[in-house]
Coordinates of C-alpha atoms in Angstrom, one line a residue:
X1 CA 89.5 72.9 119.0
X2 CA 87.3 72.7 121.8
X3 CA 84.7 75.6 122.1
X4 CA 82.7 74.7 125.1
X5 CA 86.4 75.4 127.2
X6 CA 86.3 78.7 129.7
X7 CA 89.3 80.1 128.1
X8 CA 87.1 80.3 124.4
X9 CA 83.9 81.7 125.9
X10 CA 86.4 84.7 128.0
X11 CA 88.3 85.5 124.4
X12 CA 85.4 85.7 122.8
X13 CA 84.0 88.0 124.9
X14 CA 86.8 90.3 125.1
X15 CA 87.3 90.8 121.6
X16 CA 83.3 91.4 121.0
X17 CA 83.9 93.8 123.6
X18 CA 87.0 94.7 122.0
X19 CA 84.9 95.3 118.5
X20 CA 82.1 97.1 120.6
X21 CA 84.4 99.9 121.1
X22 CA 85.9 100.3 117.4
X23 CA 82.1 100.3 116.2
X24 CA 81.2 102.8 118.4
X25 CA 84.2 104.9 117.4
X26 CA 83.1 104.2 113.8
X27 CA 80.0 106.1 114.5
X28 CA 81.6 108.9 116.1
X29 CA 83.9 109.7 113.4
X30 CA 81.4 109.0 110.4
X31 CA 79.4 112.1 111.9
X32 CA 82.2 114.3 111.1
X33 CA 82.3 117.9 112.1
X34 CA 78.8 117.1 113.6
X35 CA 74.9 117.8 113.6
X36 CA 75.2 121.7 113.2
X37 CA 77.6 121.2 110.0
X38 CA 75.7 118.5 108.3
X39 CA 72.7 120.5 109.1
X40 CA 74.0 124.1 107.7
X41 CA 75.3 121.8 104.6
X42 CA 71.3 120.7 104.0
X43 CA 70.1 124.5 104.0
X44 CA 72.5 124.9 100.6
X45 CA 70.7 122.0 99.3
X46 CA 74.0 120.0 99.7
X47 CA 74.4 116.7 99.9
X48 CA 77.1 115.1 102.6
X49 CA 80.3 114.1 101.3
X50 CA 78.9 110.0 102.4
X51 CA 75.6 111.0 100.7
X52 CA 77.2 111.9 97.4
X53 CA 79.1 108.6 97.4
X54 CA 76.2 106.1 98.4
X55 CA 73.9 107.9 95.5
X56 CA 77.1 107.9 93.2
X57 CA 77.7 103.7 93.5
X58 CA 75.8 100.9 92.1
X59 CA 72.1 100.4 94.0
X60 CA 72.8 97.3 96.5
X61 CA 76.3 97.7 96.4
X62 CA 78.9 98.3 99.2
X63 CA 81.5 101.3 99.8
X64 CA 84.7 99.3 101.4
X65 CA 85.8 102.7 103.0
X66 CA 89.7 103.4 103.9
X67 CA 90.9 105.7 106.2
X68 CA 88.8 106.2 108.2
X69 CA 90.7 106.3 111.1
X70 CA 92.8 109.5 109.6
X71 CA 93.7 112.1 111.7
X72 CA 91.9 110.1 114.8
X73 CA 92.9 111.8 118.0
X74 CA 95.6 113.7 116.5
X75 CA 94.5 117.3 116.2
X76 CA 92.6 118.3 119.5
X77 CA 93.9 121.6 119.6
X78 CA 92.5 122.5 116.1
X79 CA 89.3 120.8 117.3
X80 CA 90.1 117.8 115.7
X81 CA 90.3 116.2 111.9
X82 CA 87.4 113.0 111.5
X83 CA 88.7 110.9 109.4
X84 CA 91.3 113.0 107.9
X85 CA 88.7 115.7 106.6
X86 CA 87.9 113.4 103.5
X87 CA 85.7 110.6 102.8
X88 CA 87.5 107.7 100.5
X89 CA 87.8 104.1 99.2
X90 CA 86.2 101.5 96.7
X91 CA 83.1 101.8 95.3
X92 CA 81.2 100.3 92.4
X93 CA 80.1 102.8 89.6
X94 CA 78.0 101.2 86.8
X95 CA 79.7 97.8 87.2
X96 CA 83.5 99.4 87.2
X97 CA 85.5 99.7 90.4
X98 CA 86.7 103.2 91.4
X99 CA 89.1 104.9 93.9
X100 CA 86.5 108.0 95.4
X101 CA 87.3 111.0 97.3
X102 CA 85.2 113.0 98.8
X103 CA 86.0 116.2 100.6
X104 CA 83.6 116.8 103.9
X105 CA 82.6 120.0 104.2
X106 CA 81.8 119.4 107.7
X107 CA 85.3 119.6 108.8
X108 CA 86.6 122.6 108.7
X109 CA 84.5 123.3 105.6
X110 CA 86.5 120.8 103.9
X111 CA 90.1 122.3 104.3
X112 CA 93.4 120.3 104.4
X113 CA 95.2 119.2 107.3
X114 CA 98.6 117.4 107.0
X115 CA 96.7 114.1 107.2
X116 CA 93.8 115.3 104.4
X117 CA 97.2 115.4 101.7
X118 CA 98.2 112.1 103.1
X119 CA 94.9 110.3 103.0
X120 CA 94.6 112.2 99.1
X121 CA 98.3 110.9 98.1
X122 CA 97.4 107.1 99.6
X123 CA 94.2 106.9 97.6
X124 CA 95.7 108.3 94.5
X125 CA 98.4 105.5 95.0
X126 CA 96.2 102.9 95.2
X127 CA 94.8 104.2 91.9
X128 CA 98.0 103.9 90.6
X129 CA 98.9 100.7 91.7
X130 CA 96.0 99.0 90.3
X131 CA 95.1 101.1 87.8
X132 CA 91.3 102.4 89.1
X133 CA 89.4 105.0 88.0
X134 CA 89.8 107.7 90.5
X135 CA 86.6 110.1 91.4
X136 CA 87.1 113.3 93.4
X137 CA 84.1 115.3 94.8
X138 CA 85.3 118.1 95.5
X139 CA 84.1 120.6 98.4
X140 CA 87.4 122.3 99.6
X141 CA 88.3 125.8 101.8
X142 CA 92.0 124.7 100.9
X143 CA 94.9 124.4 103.0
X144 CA 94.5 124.9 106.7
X145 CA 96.8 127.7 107.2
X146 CA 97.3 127.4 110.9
X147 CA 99.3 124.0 110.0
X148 CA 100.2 125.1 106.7
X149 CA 104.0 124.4 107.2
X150 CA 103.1 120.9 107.2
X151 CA 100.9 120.7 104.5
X152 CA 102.7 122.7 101.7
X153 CA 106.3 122.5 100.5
X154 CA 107.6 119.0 101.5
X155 CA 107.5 116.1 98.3
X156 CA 104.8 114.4 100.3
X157 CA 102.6 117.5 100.5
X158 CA 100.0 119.0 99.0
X159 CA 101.7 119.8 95.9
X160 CA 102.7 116.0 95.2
X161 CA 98.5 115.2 94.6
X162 CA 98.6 117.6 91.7
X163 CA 101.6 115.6 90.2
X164 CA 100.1 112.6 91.2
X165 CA 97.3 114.1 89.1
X166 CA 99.9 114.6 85.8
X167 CA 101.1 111.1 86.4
X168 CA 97.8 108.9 86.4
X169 CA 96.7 111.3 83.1
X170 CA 100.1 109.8 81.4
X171 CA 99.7 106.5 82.3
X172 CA 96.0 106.4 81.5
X173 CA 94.3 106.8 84.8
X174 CA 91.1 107.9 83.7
X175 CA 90.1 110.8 86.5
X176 CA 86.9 112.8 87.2
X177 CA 86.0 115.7 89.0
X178 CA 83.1 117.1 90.1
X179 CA 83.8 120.9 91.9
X180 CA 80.1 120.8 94.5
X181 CA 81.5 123.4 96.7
X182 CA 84.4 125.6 97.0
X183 CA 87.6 124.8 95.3
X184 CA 90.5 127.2 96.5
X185 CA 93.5 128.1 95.9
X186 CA 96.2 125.4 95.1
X187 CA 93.5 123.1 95.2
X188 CA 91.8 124.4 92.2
X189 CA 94.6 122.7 90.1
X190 CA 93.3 118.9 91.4
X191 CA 90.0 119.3 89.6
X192 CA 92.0 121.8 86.4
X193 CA 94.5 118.5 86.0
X194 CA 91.7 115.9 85.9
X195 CA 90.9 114.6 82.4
X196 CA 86.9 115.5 83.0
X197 CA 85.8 118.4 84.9
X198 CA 82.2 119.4 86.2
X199 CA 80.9 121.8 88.5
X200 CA 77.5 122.3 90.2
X201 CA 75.8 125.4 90.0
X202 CA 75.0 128.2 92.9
X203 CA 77.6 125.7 94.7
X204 CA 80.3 125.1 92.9
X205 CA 83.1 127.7 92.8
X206 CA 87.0 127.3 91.7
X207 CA 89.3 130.1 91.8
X208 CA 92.7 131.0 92.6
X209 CA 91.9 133.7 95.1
X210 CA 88.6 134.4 96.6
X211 CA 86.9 137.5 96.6
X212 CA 88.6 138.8 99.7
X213 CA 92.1 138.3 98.8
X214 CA 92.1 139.8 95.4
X215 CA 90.7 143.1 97.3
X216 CA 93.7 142.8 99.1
X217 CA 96.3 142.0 96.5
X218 CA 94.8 144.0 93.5
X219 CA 92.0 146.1 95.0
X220 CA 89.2 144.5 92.5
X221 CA 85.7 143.7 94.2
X222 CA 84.6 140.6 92.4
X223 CA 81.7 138.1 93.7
X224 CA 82.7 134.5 93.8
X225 CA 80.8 133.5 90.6
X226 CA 82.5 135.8 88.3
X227 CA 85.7 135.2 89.6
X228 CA 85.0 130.8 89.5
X229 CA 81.3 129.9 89.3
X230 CA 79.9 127.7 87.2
X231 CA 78.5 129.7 84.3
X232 CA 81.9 131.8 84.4
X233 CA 84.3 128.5 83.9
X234 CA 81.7 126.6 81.3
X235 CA 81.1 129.9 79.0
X236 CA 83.6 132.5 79.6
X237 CA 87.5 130.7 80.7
X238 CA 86.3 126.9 79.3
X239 CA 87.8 125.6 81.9
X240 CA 84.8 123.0 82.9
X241 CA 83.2 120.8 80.6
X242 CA 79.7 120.8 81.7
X243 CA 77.4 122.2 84.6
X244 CA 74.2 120.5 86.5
X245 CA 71.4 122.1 88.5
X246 CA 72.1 119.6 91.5
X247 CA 74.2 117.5 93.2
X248 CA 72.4 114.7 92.1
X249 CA 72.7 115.7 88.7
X250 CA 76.3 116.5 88.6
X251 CA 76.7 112.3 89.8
X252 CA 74.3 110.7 87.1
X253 CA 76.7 112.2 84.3
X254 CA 80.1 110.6 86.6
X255 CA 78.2 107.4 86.0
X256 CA 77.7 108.0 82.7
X257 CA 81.2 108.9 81.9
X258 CA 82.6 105.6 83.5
X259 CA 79.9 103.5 81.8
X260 CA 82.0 105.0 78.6
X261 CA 85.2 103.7 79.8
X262 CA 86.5 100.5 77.6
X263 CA 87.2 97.6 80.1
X264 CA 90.7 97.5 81.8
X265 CA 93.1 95.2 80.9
X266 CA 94.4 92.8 83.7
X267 CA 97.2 90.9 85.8
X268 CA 95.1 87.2 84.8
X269 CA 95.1 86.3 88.4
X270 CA 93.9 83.1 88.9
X271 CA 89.8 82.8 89.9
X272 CA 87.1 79.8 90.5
X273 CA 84.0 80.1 92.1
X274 CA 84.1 81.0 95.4
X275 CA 83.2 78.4 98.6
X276 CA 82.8 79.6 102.3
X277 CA 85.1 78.0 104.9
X278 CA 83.3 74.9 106.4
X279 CA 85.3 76.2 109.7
X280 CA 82.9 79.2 111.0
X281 CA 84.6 82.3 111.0
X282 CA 82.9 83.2 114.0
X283 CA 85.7 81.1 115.8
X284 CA 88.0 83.3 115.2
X285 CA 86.6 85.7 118.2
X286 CA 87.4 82.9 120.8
X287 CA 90.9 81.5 118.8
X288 CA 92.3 84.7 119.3
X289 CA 93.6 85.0 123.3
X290 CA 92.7 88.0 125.5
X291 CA 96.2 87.9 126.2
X292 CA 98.1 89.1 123.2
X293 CA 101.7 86.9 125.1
X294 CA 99.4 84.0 124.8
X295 CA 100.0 81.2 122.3
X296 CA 97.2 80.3 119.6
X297 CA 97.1 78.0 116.5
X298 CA 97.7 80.1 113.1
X299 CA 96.6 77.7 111.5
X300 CA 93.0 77.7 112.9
X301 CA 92.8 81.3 111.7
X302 CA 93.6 80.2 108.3
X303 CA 91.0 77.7 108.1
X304 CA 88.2 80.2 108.7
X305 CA 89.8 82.4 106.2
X306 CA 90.0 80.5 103.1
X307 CA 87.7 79.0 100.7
X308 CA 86.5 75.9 102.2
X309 CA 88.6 75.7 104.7
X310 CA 91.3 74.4 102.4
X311 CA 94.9 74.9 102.7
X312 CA 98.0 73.4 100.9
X313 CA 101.3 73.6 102.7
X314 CA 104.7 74.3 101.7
X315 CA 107.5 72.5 103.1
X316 CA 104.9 72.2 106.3
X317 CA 108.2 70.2 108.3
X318 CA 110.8 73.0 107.8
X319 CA 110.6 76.2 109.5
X320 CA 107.6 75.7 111.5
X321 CA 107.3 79.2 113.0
X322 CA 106.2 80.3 109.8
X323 CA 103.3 79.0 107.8
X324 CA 103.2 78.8 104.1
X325 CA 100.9 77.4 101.6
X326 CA 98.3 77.9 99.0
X327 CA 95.0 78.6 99.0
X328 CA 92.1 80.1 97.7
X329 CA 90.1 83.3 99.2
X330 CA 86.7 84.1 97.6
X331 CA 87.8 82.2 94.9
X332 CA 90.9 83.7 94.3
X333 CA 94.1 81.9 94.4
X334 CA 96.5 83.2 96.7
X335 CA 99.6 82.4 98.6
X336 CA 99.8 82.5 102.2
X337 CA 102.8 83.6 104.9
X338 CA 101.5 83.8 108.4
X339 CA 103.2 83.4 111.7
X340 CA 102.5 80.5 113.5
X341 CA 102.0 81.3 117.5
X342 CA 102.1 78.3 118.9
X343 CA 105.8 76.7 119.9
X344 CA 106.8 74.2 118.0
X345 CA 109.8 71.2 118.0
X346 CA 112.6 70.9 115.3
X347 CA 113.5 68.1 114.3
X348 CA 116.5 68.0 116.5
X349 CA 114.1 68.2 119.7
X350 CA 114.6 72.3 120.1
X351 CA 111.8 73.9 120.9
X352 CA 111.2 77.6 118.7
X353 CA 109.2 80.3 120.1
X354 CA 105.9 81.2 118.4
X355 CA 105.2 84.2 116.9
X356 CA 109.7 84.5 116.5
X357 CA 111.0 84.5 112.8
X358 CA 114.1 81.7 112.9
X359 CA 116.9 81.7 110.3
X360 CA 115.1 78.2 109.4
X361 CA 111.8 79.8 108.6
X362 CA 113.1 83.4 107.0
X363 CA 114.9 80.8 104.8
X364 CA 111.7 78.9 103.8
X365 CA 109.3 81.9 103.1
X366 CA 111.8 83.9 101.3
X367 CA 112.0 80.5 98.6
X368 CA 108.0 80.7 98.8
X369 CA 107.9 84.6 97.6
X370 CA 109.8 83.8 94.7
X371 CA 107.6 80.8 93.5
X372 CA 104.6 82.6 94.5
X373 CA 106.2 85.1 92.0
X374 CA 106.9 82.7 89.8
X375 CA 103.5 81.3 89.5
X376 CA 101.8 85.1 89.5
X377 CA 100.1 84.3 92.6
X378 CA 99.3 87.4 94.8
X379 CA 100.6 86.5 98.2
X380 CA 98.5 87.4 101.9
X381 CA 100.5 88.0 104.7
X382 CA 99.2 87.4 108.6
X383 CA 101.3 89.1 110.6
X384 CA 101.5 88.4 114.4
X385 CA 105.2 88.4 114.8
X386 CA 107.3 89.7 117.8
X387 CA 110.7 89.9 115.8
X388 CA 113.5 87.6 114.3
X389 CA 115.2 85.9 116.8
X390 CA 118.3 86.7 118.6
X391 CA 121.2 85.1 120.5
X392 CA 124.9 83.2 119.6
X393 CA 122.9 79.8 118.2
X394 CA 120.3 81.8 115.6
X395 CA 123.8 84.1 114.5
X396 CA 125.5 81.1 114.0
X397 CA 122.5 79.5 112.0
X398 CA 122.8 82.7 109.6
X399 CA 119.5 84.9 110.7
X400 CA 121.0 88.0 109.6
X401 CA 121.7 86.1 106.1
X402 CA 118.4 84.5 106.1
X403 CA 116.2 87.4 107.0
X404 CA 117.8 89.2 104.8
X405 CA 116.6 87.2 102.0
X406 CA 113.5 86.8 102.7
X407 CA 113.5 91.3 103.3
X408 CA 114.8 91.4 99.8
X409 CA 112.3 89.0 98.6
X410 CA 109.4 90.6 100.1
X411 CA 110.7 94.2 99.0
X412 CA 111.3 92.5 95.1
X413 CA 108.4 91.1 95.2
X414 CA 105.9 92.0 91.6
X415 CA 102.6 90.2 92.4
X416 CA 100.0 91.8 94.3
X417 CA 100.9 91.5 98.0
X418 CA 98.3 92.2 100.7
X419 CA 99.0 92.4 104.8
X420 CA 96.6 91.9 107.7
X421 CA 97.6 92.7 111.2
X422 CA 96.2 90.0 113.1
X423 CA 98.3 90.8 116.3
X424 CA 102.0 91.5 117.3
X425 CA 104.0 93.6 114.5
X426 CA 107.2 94.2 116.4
X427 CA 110.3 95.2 115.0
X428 CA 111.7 93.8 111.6
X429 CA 109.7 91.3 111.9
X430 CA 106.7 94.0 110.6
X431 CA 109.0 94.8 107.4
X432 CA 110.0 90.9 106.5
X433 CA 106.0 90.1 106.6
X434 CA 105.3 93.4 104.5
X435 CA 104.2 96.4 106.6
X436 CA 103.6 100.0 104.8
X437 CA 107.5 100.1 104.2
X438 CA 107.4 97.5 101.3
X439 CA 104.8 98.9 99.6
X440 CA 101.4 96.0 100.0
X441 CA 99.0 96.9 97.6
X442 CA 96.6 97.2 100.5
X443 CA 97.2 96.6 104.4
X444 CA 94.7 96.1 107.0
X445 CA 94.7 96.0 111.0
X446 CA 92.0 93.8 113.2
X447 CA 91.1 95.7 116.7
X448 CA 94.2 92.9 117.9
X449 CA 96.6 94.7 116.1
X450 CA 100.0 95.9 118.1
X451 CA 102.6 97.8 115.9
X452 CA 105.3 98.8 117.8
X453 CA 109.5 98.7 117.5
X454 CA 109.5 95.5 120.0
X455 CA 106.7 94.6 123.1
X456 CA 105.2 96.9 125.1
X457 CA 107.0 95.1 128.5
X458 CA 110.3 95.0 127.4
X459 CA 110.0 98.5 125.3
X460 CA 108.6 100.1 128.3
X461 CA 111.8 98.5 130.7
X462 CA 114.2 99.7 128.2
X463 CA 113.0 103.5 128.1
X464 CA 112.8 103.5 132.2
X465 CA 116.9 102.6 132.3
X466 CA 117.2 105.1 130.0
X467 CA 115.8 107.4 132.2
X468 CA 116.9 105.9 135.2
X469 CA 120.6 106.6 133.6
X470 CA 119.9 110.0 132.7
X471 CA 118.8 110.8 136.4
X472 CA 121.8 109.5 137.4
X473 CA 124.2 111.7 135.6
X474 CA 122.3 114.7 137.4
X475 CA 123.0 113.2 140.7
X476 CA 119.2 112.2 140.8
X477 CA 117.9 109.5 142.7
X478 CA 115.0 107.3 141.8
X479 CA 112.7 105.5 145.2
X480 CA 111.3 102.4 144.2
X481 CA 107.7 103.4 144.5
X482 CA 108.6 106.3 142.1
X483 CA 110.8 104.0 139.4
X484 CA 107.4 102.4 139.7
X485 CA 105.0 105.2 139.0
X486 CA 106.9 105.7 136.1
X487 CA 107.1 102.3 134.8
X488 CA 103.5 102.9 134.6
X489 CA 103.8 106.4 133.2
X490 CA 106.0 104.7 130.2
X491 CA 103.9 101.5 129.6
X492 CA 100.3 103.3 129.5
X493 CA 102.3 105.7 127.0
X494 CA 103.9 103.0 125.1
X495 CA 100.9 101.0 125.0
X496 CA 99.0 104.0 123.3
X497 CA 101.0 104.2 120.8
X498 CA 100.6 100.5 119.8
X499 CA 97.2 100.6 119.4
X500 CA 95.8 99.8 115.8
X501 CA 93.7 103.1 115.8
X502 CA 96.9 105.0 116.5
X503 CA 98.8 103.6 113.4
X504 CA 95.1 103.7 111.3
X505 CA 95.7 107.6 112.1
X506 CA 98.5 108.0 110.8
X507 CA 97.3 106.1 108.2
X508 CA 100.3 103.2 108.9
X509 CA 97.5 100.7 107.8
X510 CA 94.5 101.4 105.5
X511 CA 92.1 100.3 107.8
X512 CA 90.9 98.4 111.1
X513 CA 88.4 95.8 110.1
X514 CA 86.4 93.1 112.0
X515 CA 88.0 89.7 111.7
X516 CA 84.8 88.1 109.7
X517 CA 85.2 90.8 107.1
X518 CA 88.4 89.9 106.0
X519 CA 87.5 87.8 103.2
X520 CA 85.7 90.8 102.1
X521 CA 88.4 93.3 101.9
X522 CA 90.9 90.4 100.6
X523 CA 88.5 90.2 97.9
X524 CA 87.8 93.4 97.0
X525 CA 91.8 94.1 97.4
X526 CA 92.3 91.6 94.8
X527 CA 89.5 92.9 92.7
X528 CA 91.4 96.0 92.3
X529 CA 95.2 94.5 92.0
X530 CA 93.8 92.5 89.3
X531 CA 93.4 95.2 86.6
X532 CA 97.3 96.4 86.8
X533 CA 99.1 94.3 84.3
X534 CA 102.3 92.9 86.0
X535 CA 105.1 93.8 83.7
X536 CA 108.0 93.3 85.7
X537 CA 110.2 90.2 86.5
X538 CA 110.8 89.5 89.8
X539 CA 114.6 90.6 91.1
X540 CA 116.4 87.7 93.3
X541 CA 118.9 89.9 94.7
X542 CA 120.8 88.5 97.5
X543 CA 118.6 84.9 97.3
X544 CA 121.4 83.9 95.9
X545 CA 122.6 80.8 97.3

C-alpha cells in the first residue's frame, strides 16, 4: 500500500474531517441539559451524573461509555433528550468490571423519555449477557408524561427494567443502588428491587407519590422526607440499608460493596499477551475511500486491527468476497468474518463484486461459525456489505440456501459475537454479518458507517417511481426539473437516515467509535463476554448438508 499516493492523503483528510465533526458532537451532547442545569445541580452540593461515575471507578482508569448517541436529534420539540437522559457503560470499580447508570439530572431533571427505558433495558442486557455487576445512580423525576404512552405499558417499556431487575437478582446479578436525588413513582421500584440499596441525605428521596399528588389523591400535606427521605426509609419503613452525608460518601461504600464480591466465574476464552499491529493503525484513515462505492482492501483494515498484524485464513481460495481467519486482538483470540471490498476472480475467471455476499462465500463463513463455535472462539464481525447477490446464475448456485445457512449459523451462534460497522450495512446482508437483530454481545459503528435497507442511489430511485406512480393514478404530471428536485428531496432524506448517528440514536448500535479505538472496545467487549459461562451447545439447524 502506497501512502505517498493523492488518493491516501484526500481519504485521510476526509475522514479526520469526518471524525472532527463526531468529536465535536461528543462535546455537545456530554454537556447535557447545559451550563444553567449543571450549575443549579452544584448549588445542592450535587455532583453531575459523569462526576459520580469518574469518582466511582478505579483512579487512572477509563469509562468506555455506550449510548451516547441516545435520543440524538430525536426530540426537538420536547427540547431535546442528550444522550438518552442517562449516563452509562463500562467502568472499573476496585479492579471488577461493572455495567453503570447514571441518571442526569440535567435533562429534564432526570425523567424518562422513550429512549431513557431503552438505553436502561440495553445496559441491563448487557449485564445479563455477561454477567456484570450492574450500578445505578439514581437521580430521577420519573416518567416524562407528555410522551408517557410510549414509555409505559408496552413489554419493552418502563416496566420491563423492573423485571429486568427480578431477573438479574435470580440469576445472581449482583446490583447496587445508590437513590442521590429524586426517585419517583414507578421508578422507585428499580432501586426497591436491587439487592443493595443506599440513599444520600437532604438529596435523596423515594416515594410513590410526591407531596403534591397525595394532596390531591388523599388530601394529606406531607414534606418529601417524611413521605421518602433518607432518615424516613433507613429508620422508620427499612427500606434502605444505609445513608451517607455526601455524594462522595454514598460512592466509597459502592466500592466497598464490590470489593466484597467473590470473583466471577468465566467462558475460558483464550488469552496471551497482547502485541500491537506492526501495520499502523493510523492507515486506516487513508485505507478507507471518501467514496463509500469505492473499492478498498479488507484485508489491510485487518492487519491494523490485530495483534501484530497477524492473520490466519480460512479456506483464503474459496469465497473470496468474504474473509475468514483467526487471529488475536489485544491478546485475545478471536475469529474474524469481514467483507472483502475489493473485486475479486473465481477460479473459473468470473469476476464477484466486492462488498456482495455470493452463495460461494455465505457457504464458507456459515462452516467458519460453527468451528469458531466449536473451538469457543468469540467471533468479530466487519461489516461493509451492500447485500447478498441477486440474479438467475447466484439462484441457480443456491444463495437463498446458502445464506440461509450461514443466517441460521450466525442467529445459533453461543460464543461471544461482537460487530463493527466499518461501512455499508445494506439489507440482509446487515443480519447474516450480525446486526442488533441476532443479538452481538456488543455492536459498534465508525463515523463510515451506512445502515440502511439497500444504497442510498438505488433506494432513493426506487421511492421516486413510487411516487412518480402514485402521481400518476391522480392524473398528476411530473416535469423533469421537478422529478429532479425530488430525487434530491428523497436522497438528502434517505441519506439522513443512514447516518451512523441516526441508528446510534435509536440505539441500533451501542456506539460510534474512532477507528484506532477499536481494539479498545474489542477488548473491553471481550473483557466482559468473558465472565458468562457458555452453557449451551451450538444448534446446526439447516447446515445440514
Amino acid at each position: 500500500m502506497d501512502k505517498s499516493t493523492l488518493q491516501f492523503n484526500k481519504n485521510e483528510d476526509a475522514y479526520r474531517l469526518l471524525l472532527s465533526r463526531y468529536r465535536q458532537m461528543r462535546e455537545q451532547i456530554a454537556q447535557g441539559g447545559g451550563k444553567k442545569q449543571i450549575e443549579k445541580i452544584k448549588q445542592q452540593n450535587k455532583l453531575t451524573a459523569r462526576e459520580r461515575i469518574q469518582y466511582l471507578i478505579d483512579k487512572g482508569s477509563q469509562f468506555l461509555e455506550l449510548g451516547l448517541f441516545a435520543g440524538y436529534d430525536m426530540y426537538a420539540q420536547e427540547g431535546g433528550c442528550p444522550a438518552g437522559g442517562v449516563v452509562a457503560g463500562l467502568g472499573y470499580v476496585n479492579g471488577r468490571q461493572c455495567v453503570i447508570v447514571a441518571n442526569d439530572m440535567t435533562v429534564k431533571a432526570g425523567a424518562w423519555f422513550p429512549i431513557t427505558a431503552k438505553k436502561h433495558l440495553r445496559m441491563q442486557e448487557i449485564a445479563m449477557q455477561n454477567h456484570l455487576p450492574i450500578i445505578y445512580l439514581v437521580d430521577s423525576a420519573g416518567v416524562f408524561l407528555p410522551l408517557q404512552d410510549e414509555v409505559f405499558p408496552d413489554k419493552e417499556h418502563f416496566g420491563r427494567v423492573f423485571y429486568n431487575n427480578a431477573r438479574m437478582s435470580a440469576m445472581g446479578i449482583p446490583q447496587i443502588a445508590a437513590v442521590m436525588g429524586s426517585c419517583v413513582a414507578g421508578g422507585a421500584y428499580l432501586p426497591v428491587m436491587s439487592d443493595e440499596l443506599l440513599m444520600v441525605e437532604g438529596n435523596g428521596s423515594m416515594f410513590l407519590a410526591g407531596p403534591y399528588l397525595v394532596k390531591a389523591a388523599i388530601g394529606e400535606d406531607a414534606d418529601a422526607e417524611a413521605l421518602g427521605g433518607a432518615e424516613m426509609h433507613n429508620s422508620i419503613s427499612g427500606t434502605a440499608d444505609a445513608r451517607f452525608p455526601s455524594d462522595e460518601a454514598c460512592l466509597d461504600h459502592i466500592r466497598t460493596s464490590i470489593s466484597l464480591l467473590a470473583s466471577p466465574q468465566n467462558a475460558g476464552l483464550a488469552r496471551i499477551t497482547p502485541i500491537p499491529p506492526r501495520k499502523s493503525p493510523d492507515d486506516i484513515y487513508g485505507i478507507l475511500p471518501d467514496d463509500p462505492t469505492r473499492p478498498y482492501d479488507m484485508q489491510e483494515i485487518i492487519d491494523r486491527l490485530v495483534d501484530d498484524s497477524v492473520f490466519t485464513p480460512y479456506k483464503p481460495e474459496y469465497g473470496k468476497t468474504l474473509i475468514c481467519g483467526y487471529a488475536h486482538i489485544e491478546g485475545w483470540a478471536v475469529g474474524i468474518v469481514a467483507n472483502q471490498r475489493i473485486p475479486v476472480r473465481t477460479r473459473l475467471g468470473e469476476i464477484q463484486m466486492g462488498g456482495v455476499i455470493y452463495p460461494d462465500s455465505a457457504d464458507k463463513a456459515a462452516r467458519f461459525v460453527m468451528l469458531c463455535n466449536q473451538k469457543k472462539l468469540p467471533i468479530v464481525f466487519l461489516q461493509d456489505v451492500t447485500g447478498f447477490m441477486v440474479g438467475t446464475r447466484s439462484e441457480q448456485a443456491g444463495i437463498i440456501k446458502n445464506g440461509a445457512k450461514l443466517v441460521n449459523a450466525v442467529a445459533n451462534s453461543v460464543v461471544p459475537k461482537i460487530t463493527v460497522i466499518v461501512g455499508n450495512s445494506f439489507g440482509a446482508g446487515n443480519y447474516a454479518m450480525c446486526g442488533r437483530a441476532y443479538d452481538p454481545r456488543f455492536i459498534f459503528a465508525w463515523p463510515s458507517a451506512r445502515i440502511a435497507v439497500m444504497g442510498g442511489q438505488q433506494a432513493a430511485e426506487t421511492l421516486l417511481q413510487i411516487e412518480i406512480s402514485r402521481r400518476k393514478k391522480k392524473g398528476e404530471t411530473l416535469s423533469e426539473d421537478e422529478e429532479k428536485k425530488l430525487l434530491d428531496e428523497i436522497s438528502q432524506k434517505y441519506a439522513a437516515q443512514m447516518a451512523p448517528h441516526y441508528a446510534a440514536a435509536r440505539l441500533w448500535v451501542d456506539e460510534i467509535i474512532d477507528p484506532l479505538d477499536t481494539r479498545l472496545y474489542i477488548r473491553e467487549a471481550l473483557h466482559a463476554a468473558n465472565q458468562a459461562p457458555i452453557t449451551h451447545n451450538f444448534c446446526t439447524g439447516v447446515l445440514q448438508v
